[in-house]
Amino acid sequence: MASSGSGYDLSASTFSPDGRIFQVEYATKAVENAGTVIGIKCSNGVVLGCAKPIHHKMVVATSGSYKRIHTCDTHIGVASTGFLPDSRVLVQRTTEEAADWLEQYGGKIPPHVLADRLGSYVHYFTLHGALRPFGAAAVIAGHDPDTKECSLHLLEPNGAPYRFYGVATGKGKQAAKTELEKLNLHKTPIAADEAVKQILRILHLLHQESKDSKPIEVEVSWICEASGWKHKGVPKDILKTSEEWAKEQLEEEEEDDDDDEEMEEES
């Protein structure tokens, strides 16, 4: 069986003998090398967070040119990672889908319908040799005005729009998923305020573990009662206190680990 490209990676429309599409796998690799994005479905909303590595100290990380979380409709937020120009195309397409639905049906597009439509669009780019897959992934958070429910979806380069209680993608996604699983979100959902704290804790934890000298800029947004069920950035005062809590928590965990190591050495 072909375990490497060996001629089967020249087109996204070609399967290898063992059923793999290498161009899609390469696109997924581009996502895994980019900034981390985390989403949490809460008991009273949904929260998105991302870490943006600042590759050059002259970059204005707070500007729109470096933005990773976008509002595509009042009730829809999208956090993207991967190849930045590809991410922007996905965000633009999401905005267009929401606007088209409003024009045709006179209402807000349900988040799961938007995820399915965007998934079909992304999947189309894996079917033709003249096109290449998107080197980007998107985490879609939305509130359905009709059902009064929030939902969280992950769209990958293969076009599959999965729904999650908590999700992570980008660099360090496996470690982030492990931390999310510890929260038992599928059994006991947490509140939006707590989700902001946990997302910041995980993002800073991943940055510490990566031992990357490059600083990061963090973006966090939510859809909840506090935001009027609209997608908005988390207020700066809440963000500041949550970030302080996250850093204190990490320091306490490091101290506990050091104490455990000392006890093991003494024994």
XYZ file of C-alpha atoms in Angstrom:
267
model
C 0.000 0.000 0.000
C 1.105 3.558 -0.681
C 2.155 5.182 2.581
C 3.552 8.265 0.871
C 2.429 10.452 -2.018
C 4.351 8.525 -4.720
C 2.366 10.109 -7.547
C -1.023 10.031 -5.829
C -0.617 13.530 -4.376
C -0.619 15.378 -7.693
C -4.364 15.984 -7.597
C -7.029 16.292 -4.909
C -9.318 14.170 -7.090
C -7.084 11.067 -6.921
C -7.329 8.369 -4.271
C -4.265 6.363 -3.286
C -4.584 2.533 -3.266
C -5.237 2.612 0.496
C -8.056 5.151 0.122
C -6.284 8.356 1.089
C -6.424 11.787 -0.539
C -2.994 13.233 0.102
C -3.792 16.791 -0.950
C -6.476 16.946 1.753
C -4.021 15.551 4.296
C -1.459 18.192 3.311
C -4.114 20.880 3.771
C -4.882 19.481 7.225
C -1.171 19.668 8.032
C -1.205 23.376 7.168
C -3.963 23.841 9.741
C -2.029 21.907 12.400
C 0.956 24.240 11.977
C -1.121 27.396 12.507
C -2.504 29.137 15.607
C -4.754 27.288 18.051
C -8.531 27.792 18.008
C -10.787 26.547 20.816
C -14.566 26.561 21.100
C -16.801 25.605 24.043
C -20.564 25.069 24.017
C -21.783 26.411 27.356
C -24.907 26.050 29.466
C -25.832 29.629 28.560
C -24.142 30.226 25.212
C -20.982 29.488 23.266
C -17.429 30.875 23.478
C -14.632 31.069 20.886
C -10.957 31.718 21.533
C -7.783 31.727 19.468
C -4.076 32.333 19.926
C -2.310 34.275 17.174
C 1.495 33.911 17.081
C 3.139 37.271 16.461
C 5.839 36.382 13.950
C 7.359 39.861 13.811
C 7.493 42.520 16.519
C 6.495 45.199 13.994
C 3.150 43.516 13.252
C 0.051 45.320 14.565
C -1.619 42.216 16.040
C -4.805 44.038 17.067
C -5.591 45.212 13.530
C -8.146 43.711 11.174
C -5.373 42.357 8.954
C -4.415 39.940 11.756
C -7.933 39.138 12.883
C -8.905 35.481 13.346
C -12.425 35.739 14.825
C -15.087 37.325 12.648
C -18.773 38.170 12.937
C -20.506 36.799 9.828
C -24.011 37.711 11.023
C -25.321 39.098 14.277
C -25.883 35.544 15.569
C -22.895 33.835 13.909
C -19.191 33.964 14.782
C -16.358 32.198 12.977
C -12.859 31.522 14.319
C -10.447 30.380 11.634
C -6.906 29.046 11.525
C -4.528 27.770 8.890
C -3.432 29.596 5.739
C -4.692 33.141 6.389
C -5.852 34.003 2.816
C -7.815 30.727 2.692
C -9.367 31.552 6.052
C -10.557 34.899 4.737
C -12.256 33.210 1.786
C -14.104 30.886 4.176
C -15.215 33.837 6.306
C -16.394 35.731 3.224
C -18.328 32.696 2.016
C -19.934 32.301 5.448
C -21.060 35.931 5.367
C -22.499 35.499 1.872
C -24.418 32.345 2.845
C -25.963 34.126 5.838
C -26.908 37.151 3.709
C -28.413 34.955 0.955
C -30.557 33.074 3.476
C -31.840 36.341 4.933
C -32.695 37.649 1.452
C -34.466 34.466 0.343
C -36.282 33.448 3.539
C -36.415 36.676 5.550
C -34.825 35.225 8.678
C -31.564 34.246 10.310
C -29.853 31.149 8.971
C -29.740 28.257 11.495
C -26.120 27.517 12.505
C -26.298 23.847 11.498
C -27.604 24.772 8.029
C -24.791 27.279 7.609
C -22.217 24.659 8.636
C -23.639 22.161 6.128
C -23.631 24.718 3.309
C -20.084 25.803 4.042
C -19.047 22.160 4.253
C -20.444 21.492 0.777
C -18.526 24.485 -0.562
C -15.245 23.319 0.979
C -15.815 19.736 -0.168
C -16.248 20.913 -3.766
C -12.580 21.942 -3.741
C -11.537 18.337 -3.099
C -13.336 16.989 -6.184
C -11.572 18.685 -9.099
C -8.002 18.465 -10.270
C -7.949 22.135 -11.259
C -8.644 23.185 -7.660
C -6.832 22.676 -4.392
C -8.325 22.052 -0.913
C -8.563 24.886 1.581
C -5.566 25.005 3.904
C -7.794 26.322 6.661
C -10.287 25.177 9.270
C -13.169 27.119 10.786
C -14.963 26.825 14.113
C -18.518 28.143 13.717
C -20.468 29.341 16.750
C -24.086 30.348 16.386
C -27.390 31.013 18.104
C -30.628 29.857 16.493
C -33.295 32.529 17.126
C -36.091 30.015 16.464
C -35.010 27.205 18.810
C -33.192 29.566 21.222
C -30.237 27.167 21.219
C -26.524 27.697 20.619
C -24.314 25.286 18.715
C -20.656 24.757 17.869
C -19.319 23.257 14.626
C -15.860 22.468 13.279
C -15.295 22.605 9.528
C -12.136 20.828 8.356
C -10.355 20.939 4.958
C -12.209 17.785 3.861
C -15.544 19.627 4.184
C -16.942 17.650 7.118
C -18.957 19.958 9.453
C -18.998 18.150 12.807
C -20.901 19.448 15.833
C -19.149 19.534 19.222
C -19.552 20.295 22.913
C -15.956 21.465 22.945
C -13.442 21.527 20.114
C -9.871 22.526 19.319
C -7.968 22.791 16.065
C -4.643 24.158 14.916
C -1.275 23.828 16.620
C -1.375 21.729 19.782
C -4.929 20.544 19.172
C -4.359 17.126 20.787
C -3.174 18.664 24.048
C -6.068 21.143 23.931
C -8.578 18.321 23.334
C -7.174 16.473 26.354
C -7.747 19.541 28.536
C -11.276 19.979 27.156
C -12.126 16.349 27.881
C -11.168 16.885 31.520
C -13.996 19.432 31.779
C -16.656 16.777 30.952
C -18.580 19.273 28.843
C -20.858 16.568 27.444
C -22.141 15.805 30.966
C -21.884 19.061 32.905
C -21.783 22.167 30.681
C -20.069 25.200 32.187
C -21.189 28.837 32.109
C -19.842 31.285 29.539
C -17.777 33.204 32.116
C -16.083 29.984 33.199
C -15.543 28.942 29.569
C -13.630 32.179 28.911
C -11.306 31.365 31.826
C -10.760 27.773 30.712
C -10.042 28.746 27.095
C -7.456 31.305 28.210
C -5.884 28.779 30.576
C -5.562 26.192 27.820
C -4.178 28.679 25.274
C -1.500 29.915 27.694
C -0.713 26.329 28.735
C -0.112 25.332 25.115
C 2.109 28.361 24.587
C 4.208 27.415 27.619
C 4.533 23.791 26.548
C 5.517 24.708 22.989
C 8.515 26.654 24.354
C 7.994 29.090 21.519
C 9.806 32.380 22.051
C 7.284 34.208 19.872
C 4.606 36.076 21.866
C 0.921 35.442 21.195
C -2.123 37.658 20.890
C -5.365 36.161 22.237
C -8.836 36.784 20.813
C -11.985 35.661 22.656
C -15.634 36.151 21.674
C -18.978 34.808 22.828
C -22.679 34.504 22.151
C -24.680 34.520 25.369
C -27.297 36.408 27.358
C -24.680 38.975 28.388
C -24.086 39.817 24.723
C -27.796 39.922 23.896
C -27.442 36.603 22.030
C -25.258 38.362 19.473
C -21.696 37.494 18.536
C -19.422 39.994 20.250
C -15.934 40.180 21.654
C -15.646 39.461 25.356
C -15.455 42.789 27.273
C -11.914 43.870 28.141
C -12.508 43.903 31.896
C -13.769 40.304 31.891
C -10.921 39.310 29.568
C -8.349 40.897 31.882
C -9.616 39.230 35.071
C -9.996 35.883 33.279
C -6.443 36.068 31.941
C -5.092 36.857 35.402
C -6.986 33.868 36.798
C -5.653 31.616 34.033
C -2.022 32.587 34.672
C -2.433 32.156 38.446
C -3.961 28.736 37.874
C -1.029 27.657 35.707
C 1.449 28.859 38.334
C -0.347 26.844 41.013
C -0.311 23.748 38.811
C 3.432 24.155 38.238
C 4.043 24.454 41.987
C 1.982 21.316 42.644
C 3.981 19.429 40.011
C 7.257 20.563 41.607
C 6.054 19.415 45.047
C 5.070 16.019 43.635
C 8.520 15.607 42.050
C 10.243 16.468 45.337
C 8.120 13.921 47.211
C 8.970 11.231 44.652
C 12.693 11.968 44.975
C 12.529 11.791 48.784
C 10.675 8.485 48.698
